[in-house]
mmCIF file with all atom_site columns, C-alpha atoms in Angstrom:
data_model
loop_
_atom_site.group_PDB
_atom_site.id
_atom_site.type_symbol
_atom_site.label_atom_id
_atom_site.label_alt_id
_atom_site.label_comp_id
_atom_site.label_asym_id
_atom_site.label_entity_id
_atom_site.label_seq_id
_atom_site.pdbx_PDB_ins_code
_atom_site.Cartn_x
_atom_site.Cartn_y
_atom_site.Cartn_z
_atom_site.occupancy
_atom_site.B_iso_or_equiv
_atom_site.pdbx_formal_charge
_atom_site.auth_seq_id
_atom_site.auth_comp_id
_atom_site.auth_asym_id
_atom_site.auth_atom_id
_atom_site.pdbx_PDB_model_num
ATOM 1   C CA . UNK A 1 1   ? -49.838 6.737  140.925 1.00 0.00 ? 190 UNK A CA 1
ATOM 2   C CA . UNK A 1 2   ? -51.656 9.895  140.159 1.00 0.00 ? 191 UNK A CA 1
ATOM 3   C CA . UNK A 1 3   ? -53.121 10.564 136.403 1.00 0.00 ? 192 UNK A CA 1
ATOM 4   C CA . UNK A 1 4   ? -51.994 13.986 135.380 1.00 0.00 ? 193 UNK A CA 1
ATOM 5   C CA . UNK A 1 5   ? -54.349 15.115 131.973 1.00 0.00 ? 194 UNK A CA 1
ATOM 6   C CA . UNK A 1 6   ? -53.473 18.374 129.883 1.00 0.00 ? 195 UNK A CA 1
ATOM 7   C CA . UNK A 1 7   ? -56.269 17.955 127.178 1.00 0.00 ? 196 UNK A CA 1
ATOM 8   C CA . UNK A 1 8   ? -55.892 19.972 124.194 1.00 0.00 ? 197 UNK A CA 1
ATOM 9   C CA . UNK A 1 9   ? -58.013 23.224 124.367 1.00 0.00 ? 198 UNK A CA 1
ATOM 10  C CA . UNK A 1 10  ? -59.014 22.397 120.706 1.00 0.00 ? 199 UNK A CA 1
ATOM 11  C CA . UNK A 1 11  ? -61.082 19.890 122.715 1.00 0.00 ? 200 UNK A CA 1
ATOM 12  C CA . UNK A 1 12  ? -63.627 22.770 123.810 1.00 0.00 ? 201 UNK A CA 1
ATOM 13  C CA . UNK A 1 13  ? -64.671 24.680 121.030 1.00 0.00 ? 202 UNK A CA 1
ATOM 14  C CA . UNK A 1 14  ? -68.029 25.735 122.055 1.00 0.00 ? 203 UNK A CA 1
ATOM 15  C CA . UNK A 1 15  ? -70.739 24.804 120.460 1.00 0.00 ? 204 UNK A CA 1
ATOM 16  C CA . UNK A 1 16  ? -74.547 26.479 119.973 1.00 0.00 ? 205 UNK A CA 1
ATOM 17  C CA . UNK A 1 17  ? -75.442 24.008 122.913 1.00 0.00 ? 206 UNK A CA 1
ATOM 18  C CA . UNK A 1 18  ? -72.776 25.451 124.798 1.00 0.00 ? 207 UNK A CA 1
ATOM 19  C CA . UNK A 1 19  ? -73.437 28.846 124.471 1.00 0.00 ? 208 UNK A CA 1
ATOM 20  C CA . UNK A 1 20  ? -76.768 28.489 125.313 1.00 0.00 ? 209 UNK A CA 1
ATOM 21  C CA . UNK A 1 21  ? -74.752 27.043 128.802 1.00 0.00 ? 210 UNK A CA 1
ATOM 22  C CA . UNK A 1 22  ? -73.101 30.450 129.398 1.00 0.00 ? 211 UNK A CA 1
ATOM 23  C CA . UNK A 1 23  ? -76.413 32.324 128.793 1.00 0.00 ? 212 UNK A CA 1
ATOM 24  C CA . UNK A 1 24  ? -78.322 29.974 131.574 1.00 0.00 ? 213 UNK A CA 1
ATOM 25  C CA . UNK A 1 25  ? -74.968 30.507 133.676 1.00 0.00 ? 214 UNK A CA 1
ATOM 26  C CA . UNK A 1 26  ? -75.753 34.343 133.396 1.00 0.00 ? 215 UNK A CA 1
ATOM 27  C CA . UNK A 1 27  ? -79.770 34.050 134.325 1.00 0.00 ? 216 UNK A CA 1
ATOM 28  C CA . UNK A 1 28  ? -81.187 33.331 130.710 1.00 0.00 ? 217 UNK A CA 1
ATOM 29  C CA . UNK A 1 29  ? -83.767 30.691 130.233 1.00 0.00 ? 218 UNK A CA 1
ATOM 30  C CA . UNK A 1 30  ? -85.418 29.402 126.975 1.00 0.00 ? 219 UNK A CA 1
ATOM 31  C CA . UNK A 1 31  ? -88.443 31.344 127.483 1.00 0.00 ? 220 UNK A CA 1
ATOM 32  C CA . UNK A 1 32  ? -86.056 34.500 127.879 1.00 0.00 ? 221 UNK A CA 1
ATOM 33  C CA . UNK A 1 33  ? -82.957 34.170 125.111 1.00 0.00 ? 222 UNK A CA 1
ATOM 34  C CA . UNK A 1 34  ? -80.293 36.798 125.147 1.00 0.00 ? 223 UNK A CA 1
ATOM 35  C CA . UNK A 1 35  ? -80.809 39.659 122.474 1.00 0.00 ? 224 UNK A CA 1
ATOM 36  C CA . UNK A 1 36  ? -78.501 39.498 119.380 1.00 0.00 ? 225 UNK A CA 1
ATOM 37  C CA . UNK A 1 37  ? -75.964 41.671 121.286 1.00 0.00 ? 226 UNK A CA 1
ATOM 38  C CA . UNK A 1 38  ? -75.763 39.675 124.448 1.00 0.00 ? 227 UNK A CA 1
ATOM 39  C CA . UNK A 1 39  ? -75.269 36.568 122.124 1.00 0.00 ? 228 UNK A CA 1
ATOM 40  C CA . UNK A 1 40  ? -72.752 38.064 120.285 1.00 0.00 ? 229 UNK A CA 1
ATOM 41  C CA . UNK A 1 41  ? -71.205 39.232 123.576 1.00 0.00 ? 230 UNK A CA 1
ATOM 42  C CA . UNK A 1 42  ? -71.166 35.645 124.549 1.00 0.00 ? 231 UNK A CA 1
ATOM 43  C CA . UNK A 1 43  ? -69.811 34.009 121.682 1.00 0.00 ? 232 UNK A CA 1
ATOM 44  C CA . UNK A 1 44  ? -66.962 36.650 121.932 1.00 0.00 ? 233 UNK A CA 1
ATOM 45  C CA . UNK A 1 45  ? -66.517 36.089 125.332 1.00 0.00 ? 234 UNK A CA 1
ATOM 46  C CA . UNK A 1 46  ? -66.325 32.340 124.524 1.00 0.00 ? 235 UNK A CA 1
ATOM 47  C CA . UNK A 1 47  ? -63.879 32.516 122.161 1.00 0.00 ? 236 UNK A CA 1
ATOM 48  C CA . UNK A 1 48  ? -61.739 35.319 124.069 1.00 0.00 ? 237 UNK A CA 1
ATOM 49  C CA . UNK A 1 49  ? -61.605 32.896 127.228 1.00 0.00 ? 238 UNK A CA 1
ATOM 50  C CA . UNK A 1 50  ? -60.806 29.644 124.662 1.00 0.00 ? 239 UNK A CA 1
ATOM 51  C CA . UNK A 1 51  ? -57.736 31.192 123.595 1.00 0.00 ? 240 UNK A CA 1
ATOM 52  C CA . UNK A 1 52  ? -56.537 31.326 127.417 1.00 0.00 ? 241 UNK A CA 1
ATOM 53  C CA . UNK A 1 53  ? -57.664 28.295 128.772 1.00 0.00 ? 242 UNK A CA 1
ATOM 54  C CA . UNK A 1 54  ? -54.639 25.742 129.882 1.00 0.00 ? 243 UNK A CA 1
ATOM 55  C CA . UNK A 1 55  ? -57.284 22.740 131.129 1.00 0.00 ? 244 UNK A CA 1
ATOM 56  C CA . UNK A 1 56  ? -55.490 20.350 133.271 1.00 0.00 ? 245 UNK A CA 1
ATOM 57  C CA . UNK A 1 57  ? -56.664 17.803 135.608 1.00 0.00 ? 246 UNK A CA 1
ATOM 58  C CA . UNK A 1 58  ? -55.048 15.506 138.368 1.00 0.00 ? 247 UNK A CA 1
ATOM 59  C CA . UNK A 1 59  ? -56.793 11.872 139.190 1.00 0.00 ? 248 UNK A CA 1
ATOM 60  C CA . UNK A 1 60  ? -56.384 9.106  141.724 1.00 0.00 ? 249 UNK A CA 1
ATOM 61  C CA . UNK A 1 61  ? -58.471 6.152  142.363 1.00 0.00 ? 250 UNK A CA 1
ATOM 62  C CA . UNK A 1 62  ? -58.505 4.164  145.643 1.00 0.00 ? 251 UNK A CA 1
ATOM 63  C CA . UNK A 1 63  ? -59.985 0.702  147.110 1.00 0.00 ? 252 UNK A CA 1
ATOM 64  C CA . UNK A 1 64  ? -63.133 1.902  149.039 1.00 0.00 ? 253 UNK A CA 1
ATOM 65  C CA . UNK A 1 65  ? -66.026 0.429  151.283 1.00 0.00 ? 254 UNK A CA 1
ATOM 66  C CA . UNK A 1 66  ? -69.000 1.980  152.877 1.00 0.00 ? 255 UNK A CA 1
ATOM 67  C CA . UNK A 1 67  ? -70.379 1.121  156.065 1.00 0.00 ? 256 UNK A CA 1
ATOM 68  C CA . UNK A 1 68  ? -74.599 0.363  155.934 1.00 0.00 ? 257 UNK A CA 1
ATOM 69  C CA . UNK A 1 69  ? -73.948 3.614  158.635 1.00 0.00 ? 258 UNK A CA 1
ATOM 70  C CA . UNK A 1 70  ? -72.670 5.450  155.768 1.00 0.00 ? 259 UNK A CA 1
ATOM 71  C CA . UNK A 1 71  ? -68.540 4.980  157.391 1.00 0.00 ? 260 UNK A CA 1
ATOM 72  C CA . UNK A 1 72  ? -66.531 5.852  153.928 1.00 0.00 ? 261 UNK A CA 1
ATOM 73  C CA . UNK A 1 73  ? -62.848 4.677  154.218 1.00 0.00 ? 262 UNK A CA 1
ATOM 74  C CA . UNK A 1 74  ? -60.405 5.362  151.173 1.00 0.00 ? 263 UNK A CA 1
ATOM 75  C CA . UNK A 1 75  ? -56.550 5.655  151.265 1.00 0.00 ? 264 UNK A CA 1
ATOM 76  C CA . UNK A 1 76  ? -55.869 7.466  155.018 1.00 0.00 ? 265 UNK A CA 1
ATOM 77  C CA . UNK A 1 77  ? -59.834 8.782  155.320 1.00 0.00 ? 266 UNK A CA 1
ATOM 78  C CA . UNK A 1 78  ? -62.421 7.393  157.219 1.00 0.00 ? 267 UNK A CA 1
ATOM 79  C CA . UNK A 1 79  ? -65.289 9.725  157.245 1.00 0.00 ? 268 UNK A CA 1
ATOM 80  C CA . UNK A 1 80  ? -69.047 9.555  157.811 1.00 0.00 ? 269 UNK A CA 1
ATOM 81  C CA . UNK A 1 81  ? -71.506 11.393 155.116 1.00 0.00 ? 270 UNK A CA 1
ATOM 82  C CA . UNK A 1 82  ? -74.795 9.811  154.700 1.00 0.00 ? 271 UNK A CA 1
ATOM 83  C CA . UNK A 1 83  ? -75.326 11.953 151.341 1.00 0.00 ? 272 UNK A CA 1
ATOM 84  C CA . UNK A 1 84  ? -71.970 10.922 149.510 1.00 0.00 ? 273 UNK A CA 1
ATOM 85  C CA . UNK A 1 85  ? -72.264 7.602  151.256 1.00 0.00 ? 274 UNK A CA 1
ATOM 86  C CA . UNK A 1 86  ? -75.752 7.074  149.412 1.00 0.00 ? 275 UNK A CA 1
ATOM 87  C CA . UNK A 1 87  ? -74.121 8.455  146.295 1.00 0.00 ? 276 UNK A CA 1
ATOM 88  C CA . UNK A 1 88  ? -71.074 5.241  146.202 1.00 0.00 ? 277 UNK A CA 1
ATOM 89  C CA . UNK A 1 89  ? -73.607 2.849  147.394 1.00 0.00 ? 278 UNK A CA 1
ATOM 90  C CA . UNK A 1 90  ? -72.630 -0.331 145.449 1.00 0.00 ? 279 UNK A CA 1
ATOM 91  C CA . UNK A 1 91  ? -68.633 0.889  144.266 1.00 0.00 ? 280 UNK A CA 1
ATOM 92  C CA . UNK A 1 92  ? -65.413 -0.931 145.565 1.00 0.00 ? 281 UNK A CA 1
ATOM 93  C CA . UNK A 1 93  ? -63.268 2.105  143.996 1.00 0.00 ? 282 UNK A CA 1
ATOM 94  C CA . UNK A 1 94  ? -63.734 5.493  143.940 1.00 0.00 ? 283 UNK A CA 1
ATOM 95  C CA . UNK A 1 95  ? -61.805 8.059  142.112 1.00 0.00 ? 284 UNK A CA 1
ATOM 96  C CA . UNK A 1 96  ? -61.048 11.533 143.437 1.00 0.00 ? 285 UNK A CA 1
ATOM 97  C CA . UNK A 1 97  ? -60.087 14.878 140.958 1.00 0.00 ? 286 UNK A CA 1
ATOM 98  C CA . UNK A 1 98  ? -58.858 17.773 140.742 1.00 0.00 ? 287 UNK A CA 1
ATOM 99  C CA . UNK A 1 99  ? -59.504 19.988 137.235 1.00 0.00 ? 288 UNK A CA 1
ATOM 100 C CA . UNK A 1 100 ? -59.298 23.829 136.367 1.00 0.00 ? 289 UNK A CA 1
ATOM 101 C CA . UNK A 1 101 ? -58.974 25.889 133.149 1.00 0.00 ? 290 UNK A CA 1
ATOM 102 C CA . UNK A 1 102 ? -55.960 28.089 134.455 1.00 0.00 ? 291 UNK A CA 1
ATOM 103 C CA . UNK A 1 103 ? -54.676 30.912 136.250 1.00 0.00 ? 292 UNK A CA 1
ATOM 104 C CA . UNK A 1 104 ? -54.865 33.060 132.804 1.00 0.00 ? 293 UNK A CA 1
ATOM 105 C CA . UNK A 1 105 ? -58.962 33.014 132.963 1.00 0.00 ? 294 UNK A CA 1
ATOM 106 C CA . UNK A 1 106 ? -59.214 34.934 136.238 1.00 0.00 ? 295 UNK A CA 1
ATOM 107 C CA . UNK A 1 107 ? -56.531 37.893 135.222 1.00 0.00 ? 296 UNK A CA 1
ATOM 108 C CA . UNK A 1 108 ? -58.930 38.430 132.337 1.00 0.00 ? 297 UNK A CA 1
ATOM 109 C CA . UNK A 1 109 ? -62.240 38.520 134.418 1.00 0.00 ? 298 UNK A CA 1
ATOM 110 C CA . UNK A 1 110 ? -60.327 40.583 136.906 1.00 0.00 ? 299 UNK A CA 1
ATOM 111 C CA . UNK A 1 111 ? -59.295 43.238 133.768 1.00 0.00 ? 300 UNK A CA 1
ATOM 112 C CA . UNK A 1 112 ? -62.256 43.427 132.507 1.00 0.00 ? 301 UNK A CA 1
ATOM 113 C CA . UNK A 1 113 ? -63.932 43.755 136.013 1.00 0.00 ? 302 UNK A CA 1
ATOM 114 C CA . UNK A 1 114 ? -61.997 47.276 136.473 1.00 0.00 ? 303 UNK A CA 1
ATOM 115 C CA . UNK A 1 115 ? -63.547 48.484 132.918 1.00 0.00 ? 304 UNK A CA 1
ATOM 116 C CA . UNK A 1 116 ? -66.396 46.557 131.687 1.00 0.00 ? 305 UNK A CA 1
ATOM 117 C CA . UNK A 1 117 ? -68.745 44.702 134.402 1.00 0.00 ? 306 UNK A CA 1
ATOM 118 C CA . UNK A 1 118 ? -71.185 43.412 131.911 1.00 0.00 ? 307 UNK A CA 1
ATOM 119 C CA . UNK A 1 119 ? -67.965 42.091 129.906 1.00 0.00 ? 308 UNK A CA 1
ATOM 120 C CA . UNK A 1 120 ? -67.015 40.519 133.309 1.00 0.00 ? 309 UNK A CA 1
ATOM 121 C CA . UNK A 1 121 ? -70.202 39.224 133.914 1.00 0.00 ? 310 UNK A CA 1
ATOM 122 C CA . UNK A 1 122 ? -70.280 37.405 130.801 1.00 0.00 ? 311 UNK A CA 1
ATOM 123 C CA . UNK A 1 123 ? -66.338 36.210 130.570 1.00 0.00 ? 312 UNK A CA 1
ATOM 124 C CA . UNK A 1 124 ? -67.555 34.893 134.079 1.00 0.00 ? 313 UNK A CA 1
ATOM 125 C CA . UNK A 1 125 ? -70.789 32.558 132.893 1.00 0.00 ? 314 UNK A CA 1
ATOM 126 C CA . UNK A 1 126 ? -68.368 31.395 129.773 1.00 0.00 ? 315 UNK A CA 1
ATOM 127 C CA . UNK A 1 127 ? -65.489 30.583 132.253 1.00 0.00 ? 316 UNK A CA 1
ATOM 128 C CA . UNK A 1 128 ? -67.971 28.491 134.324 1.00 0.00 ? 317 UNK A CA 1
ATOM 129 C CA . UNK A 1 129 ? -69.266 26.655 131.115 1.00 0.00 ? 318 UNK A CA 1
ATOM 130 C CA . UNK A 1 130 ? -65.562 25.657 130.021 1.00 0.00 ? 319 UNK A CA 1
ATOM 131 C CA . UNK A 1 131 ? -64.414 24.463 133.319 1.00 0.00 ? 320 UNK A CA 1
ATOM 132 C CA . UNK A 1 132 ? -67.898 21.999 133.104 1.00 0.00 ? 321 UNK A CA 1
ATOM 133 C CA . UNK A 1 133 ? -66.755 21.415 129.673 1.00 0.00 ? 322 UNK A CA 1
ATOM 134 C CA . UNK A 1 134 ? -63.350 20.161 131.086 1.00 0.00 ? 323 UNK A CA 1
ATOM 135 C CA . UNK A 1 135 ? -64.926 17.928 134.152 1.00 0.00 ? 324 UNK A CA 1
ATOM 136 C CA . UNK A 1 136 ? -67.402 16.184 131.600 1.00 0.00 ? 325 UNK A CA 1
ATOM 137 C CA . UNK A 1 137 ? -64.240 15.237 129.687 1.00 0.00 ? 326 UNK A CA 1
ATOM 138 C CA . UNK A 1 138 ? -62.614 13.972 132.867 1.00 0.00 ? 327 UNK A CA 1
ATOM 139 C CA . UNK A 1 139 ? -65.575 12.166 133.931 1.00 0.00 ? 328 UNK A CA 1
ATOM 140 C CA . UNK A 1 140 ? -65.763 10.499 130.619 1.00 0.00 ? 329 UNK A CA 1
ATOM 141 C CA . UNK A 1 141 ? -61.935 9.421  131.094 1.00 0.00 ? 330 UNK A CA 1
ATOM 142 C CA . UNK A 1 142 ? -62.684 7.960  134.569 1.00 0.00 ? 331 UNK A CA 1
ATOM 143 C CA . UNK A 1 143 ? -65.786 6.334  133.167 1.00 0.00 ? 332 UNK A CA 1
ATOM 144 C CA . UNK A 1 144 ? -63.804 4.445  129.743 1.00 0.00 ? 333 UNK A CA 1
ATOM 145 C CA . UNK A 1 145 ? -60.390 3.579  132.626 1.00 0.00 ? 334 UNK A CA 1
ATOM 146 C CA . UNK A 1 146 ? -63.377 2.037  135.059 1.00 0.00 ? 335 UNK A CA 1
ATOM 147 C CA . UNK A 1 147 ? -65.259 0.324  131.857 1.00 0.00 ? 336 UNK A CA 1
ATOM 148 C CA . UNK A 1 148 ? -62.106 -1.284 131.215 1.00 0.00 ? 337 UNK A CA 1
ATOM 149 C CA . UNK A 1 149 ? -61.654 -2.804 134.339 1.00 0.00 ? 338 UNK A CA 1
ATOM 150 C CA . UNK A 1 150 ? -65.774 -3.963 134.113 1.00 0.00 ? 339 UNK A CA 1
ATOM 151 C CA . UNK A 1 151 ? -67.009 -1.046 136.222 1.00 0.00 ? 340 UNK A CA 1
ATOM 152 C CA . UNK A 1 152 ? -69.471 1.362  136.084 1.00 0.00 ? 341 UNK A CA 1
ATOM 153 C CA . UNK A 1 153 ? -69.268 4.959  137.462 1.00 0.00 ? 342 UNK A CA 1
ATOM 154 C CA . UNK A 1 154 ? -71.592 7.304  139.417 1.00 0.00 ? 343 UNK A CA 1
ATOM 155 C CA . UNK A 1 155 ? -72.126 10.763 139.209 1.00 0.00 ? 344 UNK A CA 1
ATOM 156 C CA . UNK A 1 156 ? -69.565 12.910 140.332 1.00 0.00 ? 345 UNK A CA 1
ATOM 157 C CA . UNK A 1 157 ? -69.696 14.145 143.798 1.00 0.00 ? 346 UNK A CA 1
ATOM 158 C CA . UNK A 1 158 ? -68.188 17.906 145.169 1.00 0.00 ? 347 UNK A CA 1
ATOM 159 C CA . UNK A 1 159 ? -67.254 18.823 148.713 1.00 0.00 ? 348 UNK A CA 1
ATOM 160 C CA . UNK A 1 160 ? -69.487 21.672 149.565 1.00 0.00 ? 349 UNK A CA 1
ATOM 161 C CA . UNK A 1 161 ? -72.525 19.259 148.445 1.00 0.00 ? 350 UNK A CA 1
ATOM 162 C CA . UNK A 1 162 ? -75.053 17.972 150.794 1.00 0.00 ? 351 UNK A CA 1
ATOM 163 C CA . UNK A 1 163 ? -73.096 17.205 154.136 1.00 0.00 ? 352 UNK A CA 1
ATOM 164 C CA . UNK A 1 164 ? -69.820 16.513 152.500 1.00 0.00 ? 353 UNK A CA 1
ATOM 165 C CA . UNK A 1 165 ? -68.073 20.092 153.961 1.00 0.00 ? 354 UNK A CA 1
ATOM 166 C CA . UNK A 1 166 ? -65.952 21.993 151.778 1.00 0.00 ? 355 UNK A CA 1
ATOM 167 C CA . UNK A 1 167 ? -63.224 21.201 154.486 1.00 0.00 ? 356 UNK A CA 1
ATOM 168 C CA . UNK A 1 168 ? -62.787 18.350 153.015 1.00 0.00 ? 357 UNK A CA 1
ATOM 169 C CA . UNK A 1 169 ? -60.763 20.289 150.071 1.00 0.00 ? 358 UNK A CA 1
ATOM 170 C CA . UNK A 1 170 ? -58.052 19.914 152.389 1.00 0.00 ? 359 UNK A CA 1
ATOM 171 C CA . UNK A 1 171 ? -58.270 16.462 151.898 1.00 0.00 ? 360 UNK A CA 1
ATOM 172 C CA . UNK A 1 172 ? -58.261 16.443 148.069 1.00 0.00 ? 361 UNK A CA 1
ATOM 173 C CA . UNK A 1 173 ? -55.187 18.557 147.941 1.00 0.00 ? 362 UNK A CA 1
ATOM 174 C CA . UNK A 1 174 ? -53.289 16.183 150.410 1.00 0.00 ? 363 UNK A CA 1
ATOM 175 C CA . UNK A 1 175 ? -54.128 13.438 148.473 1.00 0.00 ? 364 UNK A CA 1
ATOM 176 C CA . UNK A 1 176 ? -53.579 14.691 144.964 1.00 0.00 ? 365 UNK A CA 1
ATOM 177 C CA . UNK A 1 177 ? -50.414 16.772 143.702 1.00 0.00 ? 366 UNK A CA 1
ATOM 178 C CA . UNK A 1 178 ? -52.496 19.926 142.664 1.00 0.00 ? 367 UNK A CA 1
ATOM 179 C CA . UNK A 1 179 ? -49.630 21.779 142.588 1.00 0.00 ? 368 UNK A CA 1
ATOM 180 C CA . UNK A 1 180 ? -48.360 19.772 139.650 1.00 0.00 ? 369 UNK A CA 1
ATOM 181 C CA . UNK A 1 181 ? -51.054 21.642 137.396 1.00 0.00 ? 370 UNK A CA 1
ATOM 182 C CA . UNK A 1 182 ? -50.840 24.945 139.165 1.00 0.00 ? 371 UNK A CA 1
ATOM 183 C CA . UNK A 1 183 ? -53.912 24.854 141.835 1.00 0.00 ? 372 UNK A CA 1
ATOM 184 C CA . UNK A 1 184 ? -53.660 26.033 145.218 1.00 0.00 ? 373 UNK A CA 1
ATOM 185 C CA . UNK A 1 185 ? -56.020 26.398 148.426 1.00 0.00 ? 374 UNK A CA 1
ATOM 186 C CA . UNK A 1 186 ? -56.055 29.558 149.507 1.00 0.00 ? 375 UNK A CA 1
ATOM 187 C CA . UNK A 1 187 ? -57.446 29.140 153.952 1.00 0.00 ? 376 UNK A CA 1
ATOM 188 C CA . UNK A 1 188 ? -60.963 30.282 153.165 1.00 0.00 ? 377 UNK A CA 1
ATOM 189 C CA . UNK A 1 189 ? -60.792 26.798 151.376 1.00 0.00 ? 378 UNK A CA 1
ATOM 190 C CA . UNK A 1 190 ? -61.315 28.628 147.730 1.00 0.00 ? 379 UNK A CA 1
ATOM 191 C CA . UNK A 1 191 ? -59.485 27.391 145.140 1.00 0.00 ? 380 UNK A CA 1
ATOM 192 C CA . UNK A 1 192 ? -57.247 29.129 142.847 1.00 0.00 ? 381 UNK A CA 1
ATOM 193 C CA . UNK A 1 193 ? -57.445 29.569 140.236 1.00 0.00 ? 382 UNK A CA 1
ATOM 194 C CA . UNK A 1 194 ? -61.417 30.433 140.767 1.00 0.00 ? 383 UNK A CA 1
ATOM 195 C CA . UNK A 1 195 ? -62.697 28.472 137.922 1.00 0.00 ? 384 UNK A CA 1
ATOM 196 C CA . UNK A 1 196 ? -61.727 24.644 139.339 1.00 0.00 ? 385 UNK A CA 1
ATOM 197 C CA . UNK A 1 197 ? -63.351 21.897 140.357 1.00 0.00 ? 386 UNK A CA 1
ATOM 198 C CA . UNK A 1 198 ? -62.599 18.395 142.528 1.00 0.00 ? 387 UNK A CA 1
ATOM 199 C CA . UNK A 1 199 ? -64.632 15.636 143.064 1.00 0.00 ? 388 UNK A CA 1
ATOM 200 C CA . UNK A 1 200 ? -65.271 12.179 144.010 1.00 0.00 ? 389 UNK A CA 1
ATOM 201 C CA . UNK A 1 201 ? -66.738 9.725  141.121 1.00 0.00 ? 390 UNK A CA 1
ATOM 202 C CA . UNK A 1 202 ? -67.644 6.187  142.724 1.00 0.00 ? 391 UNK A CA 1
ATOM 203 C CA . UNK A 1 203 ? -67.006 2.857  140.305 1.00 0.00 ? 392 UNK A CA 1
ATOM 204 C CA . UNK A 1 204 ? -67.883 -0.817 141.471 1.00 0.00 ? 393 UNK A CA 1
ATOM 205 C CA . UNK A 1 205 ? -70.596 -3.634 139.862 1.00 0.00 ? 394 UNK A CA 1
ATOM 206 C CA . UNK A 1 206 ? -74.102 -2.317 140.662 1.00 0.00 ? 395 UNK A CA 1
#
């Protein structure tokens, strides 16, 4: 039975650490900080896009095995991937997700696209930090749920990675009742809304 998670935005606050995120999203580095009005753009930004965010997430986990050919078989899939296949070396389970920060964060990139670009800019590198904010929380969920069981995870895994095709969103969205927190798949295999994210995380004794 799928997991469906609405954490609670207070969850995200931003923090210096995370600001600093946005910045590097937008091209900054340490040995080239933003100016005072770029951070204060940022933080503003931040906390414009924090009072929009809806985060929601959809999880599954299935029995898996993988093939010393790297064959993957979960659920109805049997796929080859050597990459992803190196990745759940060692798991019996792996989980798939599906996360996004809402529909409300692109309508107010897209306003501010049609008046303010560098605004845009910026609401975009804050959006992308959130949305990482909200998959870190997931994979920490996924990685207490396996603990209990006496599993360890792996790092999380993305179609459009290494030779795991982003085709295989198709997949996710079959599998998982996106729908059920508002995400669709539009046919050039984007999701929306923009700023989401699926996955695979691999668990098993290794």
């Amino acid at each position: 039975m799928p997991q469906i998670l609405f954490p609670e935005t207070k969850l995200f606050t931003p923090t210096p650490a995370d600001l600093s995120e946005a910045a590097r999203y937008l091209g900054y580095r340490k040995i080239s900080a933003p100016d005072q009005m770029i951070q204060k753009l940022i933080n503003d930004c931040c906390q414009e896009l924090l009072a929009c965010i809806s985060p929601a997430a959809v999880i599954e986990n299935f029995d898996l095995s993988v093939s010393e050919n790297k064959i993957i078989s979960f659920g109805d899939l049997t796929f080859n991937s050597v990459d992803l296949g190196r990745n759940l070396e060692g798991c019996s389970k792996v989980y798939i997700f599906a996360s996004t920060i809402g529909p409300k964060v692109d309508a107010c990139i897209r306003k501010a696209n049609s008046t303010d670009t560098v605004k845009a800019a910026v609401l975009q590198s804050c959006g992308a930090m959130y949305i990482e904010k909200v998959v870190d929380y997931i994979n920490d969920h996924i990685k207490k749920e396996a603990a209990a069981s006496g599993l360890k995870t792996k790092p999380r895994y993305s179609p459009g990675y290494g030779d795991i095709p982003l085709e295989m969103q198709k997949d996710f969205f079959r599998l998982l009742p996106c729908t059920r927190i508002g995400l669709t798949l539009m046919d050039t295999l984007i999701m929306s809304p923009e700023k989401s994210v699926t996955a695979f995380i691999g668990a098993g004794n290794f």
